[in-house]
């Protein structure tokens, strides 16, 4: 869903993005700061962030559902972040339906920097999110595999226990999770509506 963040910054926050880059700031921090100005749930505004479709659904596109004159840019920003979190929850549920057990989720990279968005993901999914201390997790993973190959560690589980450090933990807030669970039902309906709409070629590129 990184494409959705990038699209929002380029298309709807171009001046802020330019200012951030010229000032040595992270544009994504400005997006999070803007989103914090809107209330949780965005007063009914829902964003389906599938801007380029997804696996098995190349026809699918995204959209903002429920936009009114009362919704400013800050609502669109928060709806985007919440929409991505709703989509993550949908994926989690599909995996759990196949037998997977998901209790904790580990974050790394740019998306892990925002405390605000990390908390949204925890509140929406009902899962605990842990931020990995290492910045270059790809390099860390390569090092772990190399050490397993040399016999230093038995497997990835033991290597992870020894080498991965957690810097922050985000637990879901029960009250916000309940509110988001009600909104999630609406998100599923919005997603399914757009899926059928584009599949039937009612709207096309």
XYZ file of N, CA and C in Angstrom:
615
model
N 0.814 -1.214 0.000
C 0.000 0.000 0.000
C 0.851 1.269 0.000
N 2.180 1.120 -0.112
C 3.030 2.298 -0.149
C 2.691 3.230 -1.296
N 2.155 2.664 -2.379
C 1.776 3.473 -3.533
C 0.691 4.473 -3.161
N -0.182 4.113 -2.227
C -1.272 5.009 -1.819
C -0.722 6.226 -1.076
N 0.260 5.995 -0.200
C 0.904 7.115 0.495
C 1.561 8.053 -0.510
N 2.300 7.448 -1.432
C 3.037 8.235 -2.423
C 2.082 9.058 -3.279
N 0.979 8.432 -3.696
C -0.031 9.125 -4.503
C -0.581 10.330 -3.745
N -0.911 10.141 -2.466
C -1.496 11.222 -1.673
C -0.529 12.395 -1.566
N 0.734 12.095 -1.311
C 1.730 13.154 -1.165
C 1.950 13.911 -2.471
N 2.005 13.190 -3.582
C 2.258 13.825 -4.880
C 1.050 14.604 -5.378
N -0.131 14.018 -5.245
C -1.335 14.615 -5.818
C -2.051 15.606 -4.907
N -2.017 15.373 -3.603
C -2.793 16.203 -2.685
C -1.948 17.011 -1.696
N -0.664 16.700 -1.612
C 0.207 17.436 -0.685
C 1.510 17.830 -1.377
N 1.431 18.213 -2.626
C 2.647 18.504 -3.394
C 3.453 19.660 -2.797
N 2.769 20.721 -2.359
C 3.491 21.868 -1.789
C 4.125 21.496 -0.454
N 3.393 20.737 0.366
C 3.933 20.294 1.650
C 5.116 19.341 1.437
N 4.990 18.473 0.434
C 6.060 17.522 0.115
C 7.326 18.272 -0.304
N 7.158 19.291 -1.140
C 8.302 20.082 -1.599
C 8.962 20.804 -0.427
N 8.132 21.382 0.455
C 8.652 22.081 1.636
C 9.445 21.127 2.521
N 8.898 19.930 2.725
C 9.563 18.946 3.580
C 10.921 18.557 3.006
N 10.948 18.304 1.715
C 12.195 17.884 1.075
C 13.248 18.995 1.114
N 12.806 20.235 0.941
C 13.739 21.369 0.978
C 14.229 21.655 2.396
N 13.423 21.241 3.386
C 13.764 21.509 4.788
C 14.436 20.325 5.472
N 14.614 19.242 4.732
C 15.235 18.061 5.313
C 14.300 17.270 6.205
N 12.993 17.447 6.010
C 11.993 16.730 6.802
C 11.477 15.521 6.030
N 10.837 14.626 6.733
C 10.228 13.459 6.099
C 8.797 13.820 5.700
N 8.465 13.800 4.402
C 7.110 14.148 3.955
C 6.026 13.301 4.620
N 6.372 12.053 4.941
C 5.383 11.165 5.550
C 5.024 11.605 6.974
N 5.939 12.314 7.622
C 5.633 12.869 8.943
C 4.559 13.947 8.822
N 4.620 14.712 7.730
C 3.618 15.754 7.503
C 2.259 15.133 7.210
N 2.260 14.005 6.492
C 1.003 13.311 6.210
C 0.362 12.838 7.510
N 1.171 12.251 8.389
C 0.661 11.778 9.684
C 0.164 12.934 10.537
N 0.907 14.042 10.517
C 0.507 15.221 11.298
C -0.816 15.777 10.798
N -1.000 15.774 9.489
C -2.261 16.244 8.907
C -3.400 15.320 9.306
N -3.171 14.014 9.225
C -4.211 13.034 9.542
C -4.662 13.119 10.995
N -3.766 13.510 11.885
C -4.102 13.591 13.310
C -5.119 14.684 13.615
N -5.328 15.594 12.674
C -6.283 16.681 12.878
C -7.729 16.218 12.692
N -7.921 15.038 12.124
C -9.268 14.497 11.906
C -9.583 13.466 12.987
N -10.861 13.295 13.331
C -11.232 12.325 14.367
C -11.177 10.890 13.853
N -11.042 9.948 14.766
C -11.055 8.533 14.394
C -12.368 8.205 13.694
N -12.278 7.516 12.581
C -13.477 7.177 11.829
C -13.860 8.214 10.801
N -13.228 9.393 10.879
C -13.415 10.460 9.874
C -14.878 10.809 9.604
N -15.704 10.702 10.628
C -17.133 11.024 10.487
C -17.777 10.298 9.309
N -17.424 9.025 9.171
C -18.067 8.196 8.154
C -17.350 8.108 6.828
N -16.289 8.872 6.632
C -15.545 8.824 5.370
C -14.674 7.568 5.331
N -14.790 6.813 4.251
C -14.038 5.564 4.103
C -13.189 5.615 2.839
N -11.958 5.160 2.954
C -11.067 5.083 1.796
C -10.728 3.624 1.508
N -10.950 3.210 0.271
C -10.488 1.900 -0.197
C -9.207 2.182 -0.985
N -8.037 1.799 -0.462
C -6.757 2.255 -1.015
C -6.155 1.422 -2.149
N -6.974 0.617 -2.815
C -6.457 -0.263 -3.870
C -6.329 0.497 -5.192
N -5.403 1.445 -5.251
C -5.284 2.335 -6.404
C -4.794 1.639 -7.670
N -4.066 0.540 -7.520
C -3.555 -0.183 -8.688
C -4.043 -1.625 -8.711
N -5.201 -1.863 -8.082
C -5.700 -3.224 -8.018
C -4.900 -4.044 -7.022
N -5.088 -5.361 -7.058
C -4.313 -6.243 -6.200
C -4.268 -7.615 -6.831
N -3.550 -8.525 -6.213
C -3.368 -9.856 -6.789
C -4.717 -10.534 -7.036
N -4.942 -10.934 -8.272
C -6.197 -11.597 -8.623
C -7.338 -10.645 -8.914
N -7.100 -9.355 -8.706
C -8.147 -8.351 -8.947
C -7.517 -7.124 -9.615
N -6.944 -7.322 -10.786
C -6.269 -6.230 -11.487
C -7.242 -5.131 -11.918
N -8.514 -5.484 -12.005
C -9.530 -4.505 -12.420
C -9.858 -3.507 -11.310
N -9.580 -3.877 -10.081
C -10.011 -3.083 -8.929
C -9.272 -1.755 -8.823
N -10.003 -0.726 -8.449
C -9.414 0.580 -8.185
C -9.918 1.073 -6.833
N -9.316 2.131 -6.338
C -9.681 2.630 -5.020
C -10.738 3.710 -5.080
N -11.017 4.285 -3.928
C -11.990 5.366 -3.890
C -12.259 5.845 -2.478
N -12.769 7.064 -2.385
C -13.239 7.613 -1.114
C -14.757 7.533 -1.132
N -15.325 6.891 -0.131
C -16.768 6.703 -0.048
C -17.328 7.569 1.076
N -18.354 8.357 0.763
C -18.999 9.175 1.785
C -18.447 10.575 1.903
N -17.768 11.059 0.857
C -17.199 12.409 0.904
C -18.306 13.459 0.901
N -18.169 14.454 1.774
C -19.125 15.561 1.819
C -18.350 16.874 1.907
N -19.056 17.987 1.856
C -18.396 19.295 1.928
C -17.773 19.528 3.307
N -18.123 18.699 4.274
C -17.566 18.836 5.626
C -16.175 18.203 5.743
N -15.786 17.425 4.741
C -14.511 16.716 4.799
C -13.400 17.505 4.122
N -12.408 17.919 4.917
C -11.243 18.613 4.385
C -10.117 17.636 4.111
N -8.967 18.167 3.748
C -7.818 17.334 3.392
C -7.375 16.446 4.547
N -7.538 16.953 5.783
C -7.121 16.157 6.937
C -7.954 14.881 7.071
N -9.233 14.965 6.684
C -10.098 13.782 6.718
C -9.660 12.767 5.668
N -9.309 13.269 4.486
C -8.847 12.383 3.421
C -7.563 11.672 3.840
N -6.673 12.411 4.515
C -5.402 11.830 4.959
C -5.632 10.720 5.984
N -6.492 10.988 6.961
C -6.732 9.963 7.987
C -7.508 8.781 7.408
N -8.462 9.069 6.526
C -9.229 7.987 5.903
C -8.304 7.066 5.113
N -7.279 7.644 4.492
C -6.306 6.838 3.752
C -5.567 5.890 4.692
N -5.061 6.423 5.808
C -4.329 5.592 6.767
C -5.234 4.525 7.373
N -6.458 4.905 7.710
C -7.400 3.930 8.270
C -7.775 2.887 7.222
N -7.926 3.325 5.971
C -8.288 2.396 4.902
C -7.218 1.336 4.684
N -5.960 1.752 4.729
C -4.868 0.782 4.589
C -4.903 -0.205 5.754
N -5.166 0.303 6.954
C -5.246 -0.569 8.135
C -6.430 -1.529 8.022
N -7.559 -1.057 7.505
C -8.714 -1.934 7.292
C -8.353 -3.051 6.311
N -7.611 -2.684 5.277
C -7.235 -3.679 4.272
C -6.284 -4.711 4.867
N -5.387 -4.261 5.731
C -4.480 -5.182 6.419
C -5.290 -6.147 7.282
N -6.310 -5.622 7.962
C -7.161 -6.492 8.786
C -7.854 -7.531 7.912
N -8.301 -7.130 6.744
C -8.970 -8.057 5.837
C -8.024 -9.189 5.428
N -6.776 -8.846 5.153
C -5.775 -9.853 4.796
C -5.509 -10.782 5.977
N -5.398 -10.210 7.173
C -5.190 -11.028 8.371
C -6.324 -12.041 8.536
N -7.554 -11.590 8.345
C -8.706 -12.473 8.518
C -8.697 -13.602 7.492
N -8.257 -13.297 6.274
C -8.177 -14.331 5.244
C -7.112 -15.364 5.601
N -5.997 -14.898 6.151
C -4.934 -15.811 6.573
C -5.382 -16.671 7.750
N -6.093 -16.051 8.692
C -6.576 -16.792 9.859
C -7.627 -17.822 9.464
N -8.394 -17.520 8.421
C -9.389 -18.477 7.928
C -8.714 -19.716 7.346
N -7.456 -19.554 6.926
C -6.684 -20.670 6.375
C -5.905 -21.411 7.456
N -6.052 -20.951 8.706
C -5.397 -21.629 9.817
C -4.224 -20.912 10.441
N -3.857 -19.762 9.908
C -2.730 -19.015 10.480
C -3.121 -18.407 11.822
N -2.161 -18.312 12.724
C -2.383 -17.677 14.022
C -1.550 -16.397 14.081
N -2.221 -15.265 14.194
C -1.529 -13.974 14.213
C -1.811 -13.274 15.539
N -0.815 -13.206 16.382
C -0.962 -12.530 17.666
C -0.223 -11.196 17.675
N 0.982 -11.230 17.109
C 1.807 -10.024 17.057
C 2.280 -9.785 15.631
N 2.481 -8.515 15.318
C 2.965 -8.129 13.993
C 4.190 -7.242 14.189
N 5.227 -7.493 13.434
C 6.445 -6.687 13.554
C 6.568 -5.727 12.377
N 6.884 -4.487 12.703
C 7.001 -3.431 11.704
C 8.448 -3.000 11.542
N 8.792 -2.636 10.306
C 10.108 -2.059 10.042
C 9.978 -1.126 8.848
N 10.998 -0.347 8.580
C 10.961 0.553 7.435
C 10.245 1.853 7.736
N 9.950 2.594 6.659
C 9.351 3.920 6.807
C 8.021 3.938 7.524
N 7.173 2.943 7.251
C 5.853 2.911 7.872
C 5.882 2.708 9.370
N 7.020 2.233 9.881
C 7.139 1.987 11.322
C 7.530 3.242 12.088
N 7.932 4.289 11.371
C 8.391 5.511 12.032
C 7.251 6.282 12.690
N 6.069 6.212 12.105
C 4.936 6.986 12.607
C 4.251 6.285 13.780
N 4.352 6.887 14.961
C 3.673 6.332 16.130
C 2.161 6.373 15.933
N 1.697 7.449 15.306
C 0.267 7.642 15.079
C -0.308 6.528 14.215
N 0.321 6.263 13.069
C -0.207 5.252 12.164
C -0.013 3.842 12.716
N 1.080 3.624 13.443
C 1.301 2.312 14.057
C 0.180 2.001 15.047
N -0.246 3.022 15.802
C -1.333 2.825 16.757
C -2.650 2.575 16.040
N -2.876 3.265 14.924
C -4.090 3.030 14.140
C -4.150 1.575 13.690
N -3.035 1.051 13.211
C -3.013 -0.337 12.747
C -3.309 -1.312 13.882
N -2.796 -1.016 15.064
C -3.077 -1.872 16.215
C -4.554 -1.788 16.593
N -5.094 -0.568 16.625
C -6.495 -0.368 17.008
C -7.452 -1.001 16.005
N -7.141 -0.898 14.725
C -8.023 -1.437 13.685
C -7.998 -2.962 13.670
N -6.810 -3.545 13.712
C -6.689 -4.998 13.587
C -6.906 -5.750 14.891
N -6.716 -5.056 16.018
C -6.829 -5.737 17.300
C -5.586 -6.550 17.635
N -4.510 -6.337 16.871
C -3.255 -7.054 17.089
C -2.220 -6.133 17.741
N -1.253 -6.741 18.411
C -0.137 -5.986 18.973
C 0.927 -5.802 17.895
N 1.369 -4.571 17.714
C 2.399 -4.275 16.716
C 3.707 -3.926 17.419
N 4.780 -4.564 16.984
C 6.105 -4.325 17.547
C 7.005 -3.715 16.472
N 7.697 -2.651 16.821
C 8.610 -1.995 15.882
C 10.019 -2.534 16.097
N 10.602 -3.035 15.028
C 11.955 -3.592 15.088
C 12.977 -2.461 15.186
N 13.938 -2.622 16.075
C 14.944 -1.585 16.307
C 15.843 -1.372 15.094
N 16.215 -2.450 14.423
C 17.113 -2.361 13.268
C 16.437 -1.635 12.110
N 17.161 -0.718 11.489
C 16.623 0.027 10.352
C 16.719 -0.809 9.080
N 17.884 -1.407 8.844
C 18.095 -2.218 7.642
C 17.744 -3.675 7.944
N 16.457 -3.980 7.972
C 16.035 -5.337 8.315
C 16.391 -6.345 7.229
N 16.536 -5.876 5.986
C 16.951 -6.779 4.915
C 18.355 -7.303 5.172
N 19.234 -6.406 5.591
C 20.614 -6.793 5.924
C 20.633 -7.707 7.146
N 19.771 -7.399 8.113
C 19.694 -8.222 9.317
C 19.253 -9.636 8.957
N 18.258 -9.745 8.077
C 17.779 -11.057 7.649
C 18.865 -11.852 6.946
N 19.640 -11.169 6.096
C 20.734 -11.838 5.389
C 21.783 -12.344 6.374
N 22.068 -11.534 7.392
C 23.043 -11.930 8.413
C 22.548 -13.141 9.200
N 21.249 -13.156 9.491
C 20.673 -14.281 10.222
C 20.805 -15.574 9.424
N 20.507 -15.505 8.117
C 20.606 -16.694 7.265
C 22.047 -17.190 7.179
N 22.981 -16.239 7.116
C 24.396 -16.615 7.048
C 24.831 -17.331 8.322
N 24.375 -16.838 9.467
C 24.741 -17.447 10.747
C 24.092 -18.815 10.931
N 22.896 -18.979 10.373
C 22.247 -20.298 10.414
C 23.057 -21.286 9.573
N 23.532 -20.805 8.410
C 24.323 -21.656 7.516
C 25.634 -22.104 8.163
N 26.192 -21.247 9.023
C 27.454 -21.601 9.695
C 27.234 -22.458 10.938
N 25.964 -22.624 11.319
C 25.665 -23.440 12.485
C 25.563 -22.661 13.781
N 25.707 -21.337 13.702
C 25.616 -20.500 14.901
C 24.228 -20.603 15.522
N 23.200 -20.611 14.659
C 21.822 -20.765 15.131
C 21.177 -21.957 14.438
N 20.252 -22.593 15.139
C 19.597 -23.789 14.626
C 18.621 -23.468 13.491
N 17.847 -22.381 13.703
C 16.843 -22.016 12.709
C 16.508 -20.534 12.845
N 15.545 -20.061 12.023
C 15.166 -18.648 12.049
C 14.546 -18.232 13.377
N 13.839 -19.155 14.007
C 13.200 -18.833 15.288
C 14.252 -18.495 16.339
N 15.254 -19.345 16.464
C 16.301 -19.104 17.467
C 17.141 -17.880 17.103
N 17.388 -17.677 15.805
C 18.154 -16.506 15.366
C 17.387 -15.221 15.655
N 16.092 -15.263 15.420
C 15.246 -14.091 15.670
C 15.225 -13.730 17.152
N 15.098 -14.749 17.991
C 15.060 -14.516 19.438
C 16.328 -13.831 19.935
N 17.454 -14.147 19.320
C 18.737 -13.596 19.759
C 19.075 -12.257 19.114
N 18.709 -12.090 17.853
C 19.209 -10.951 17.078
C 18.227 -9.796 16.876
N 16.942 -10.073 16.981
C 15.951 -9.023 16.723
C 15.592 -8.299 18.018
N 15.742 -6.996 18.016
C 15.407 -6.172 19.175
C 14.178 -5.328 18.856
N 13.316 -5.170 19.852
C 12.084 -4.395 19.682
C 12.242 -3.036 20.364
N 11.941 -1.961 19.625
C 12.103 -0.612 20.183
C 10.803 -0.043 20.748
N 9.677 -0.386 20.126
C 8.384 0.127 20.607
C 7.303 -0.933 20.417
N 6.297 -0.877 21.279
C 5.176 -1.815 21.204
C 3.870 -1.030 21.219
N 2.956 -1.388 20.321
C 1.643 -0.731 20.244
C 0.555 -1.775 20.472
N -0.188 -1.590 21.537
C -1.285 -2.501 21.852
C -2.614 -1.844 21.476
N -3.578 -2.626 20.994
C -4.866 -2.045 20.602
C -5.640 -1.498 21.790
N -6.214 -0.328 21.618
C -7.083 0.254 22.634
C -8.469 -0.370 22.465
N -9.013 -1.027 23.504
C -10.290 -1.740 23.386
C -11.437 -0.875 22.865
N -11.527 0.352 23.342
C -12.624 1.231 22.929
C -12.500 1.623 21.457
N -11.286 2.002 21.055
C -11.084 2.377 19.653
C -11.234 1.162 18.736
N -10.800 -0.008 19.221
C -10.930 -1.225 18.409
C -12.400 -1.544 18.146
N -13.229 -1.342 19.149
C -14.661 -1.590 18.979
C -15.251 -0.636 17.935
N -14.867 0.630 18.018
C -15.367 1.615 17.057
C -14.897 1.278 15.648
N -13.632 0.929 15.539
C -13.091 0.587 14.224
C -13.699 -0.705 13.679
N -14.075 -1.622 14.560
C -14.684 -2.870 14.102
C -16.024 -2.603 13.432
N -16.768 -1.639 13.951
C -18.033 -1.249 13.318
C -17.764 -0.614 11.956
N -16.738 0.225 11.874
C -16.382 0.869 10.609
C -15.814 -0.140 9.619
N -15.159 -1.161 10.133
C -14.566 -2.187 9.270
C -15.641 -2.912 8.461
N -16.788 -3.125 9.066
C -17.891 -3.773 8.343
C -18.296 -2.929 7.137
N -18.306 -1.607 7.323
C -18.637 -0.698 6.226
C -17.534 -0.717 5.174
N -16.292 -0.826 5.643
C -15.174 -0.905 4.700
C -15.308 -2.139 3.815
N -15.644 -3.274 4.410
C -15.792 -4.506 3.630
C -16.864 -4.344 2.567
N -17.961 -3.708 2.949
C -19.043 -3.506 1.976
C -18.594 -2.565 0.856
N -17.861 -1.513 1.219
C -17.360 -0.560 0.220
C -16.382 -1.251 -0.725
N -15.515 -2.075 -0.177
C -14.538 -2.811 -0.985
C -15.250 -3.743 -1.966
N -16.217 -4.486 -1.465
C -16.949 -5.433 -2.309
C -17.756 -4.711 -3.386
N -18.304 -3.532 -3.033
C -19.061 -2.738 -4.003
C -18.157 -2.284 -5.145
N -16.982 -1.740 -4.815
C -16.057 -1.274 -5.845
C -15.534 -2.434 -6.685
N -15.317 -3.566 -6.050
C -14.852 -4.754 -6.765
C -15.850 -5.140 -7.858
N -17.125 -5.207 -7.497
C -18.163 -5.579 -8.467
C -18.332 -4.501 -9.531
N -18.217 -3.247 -9.116
C -18.399 -2.123 -10.035
C -17.347 -2.151 -11.146
N -16.095 -2.322 -10.767
C -15.021 -2.327 -11.758
C -14.965 -3.636 -12.535
N -15.329 -4.739 -11.894
C -15.332 -6.025 -12.584
C -16.365 -6.029 -13.707
N -17.474 -5.315 -13.486
C -18.538 -5.238 -14.491
C -18.254 -4.162 -15.537
N -17.106 -3.486 -15.393
C -16.705 -2.427 -16.334
C -17.689 -1.264 -16.363
N -18.402 -1.077 -15.247
C -19.294 0.084 -15.161
C -18.439 1.342 -15.183
N -17.284 1.267 -14.523
C -16.304 2.349 -14.540
C -14.986 1.743 -15.003
N -14.306 2.388 -15.907
C -13.031 1.868 -16.396
C -12.010 2.993 -16.493
N -10.740 2.615 -16.619
C -9.669 3.606 -16.728
C -9.774 4.363 -18.047
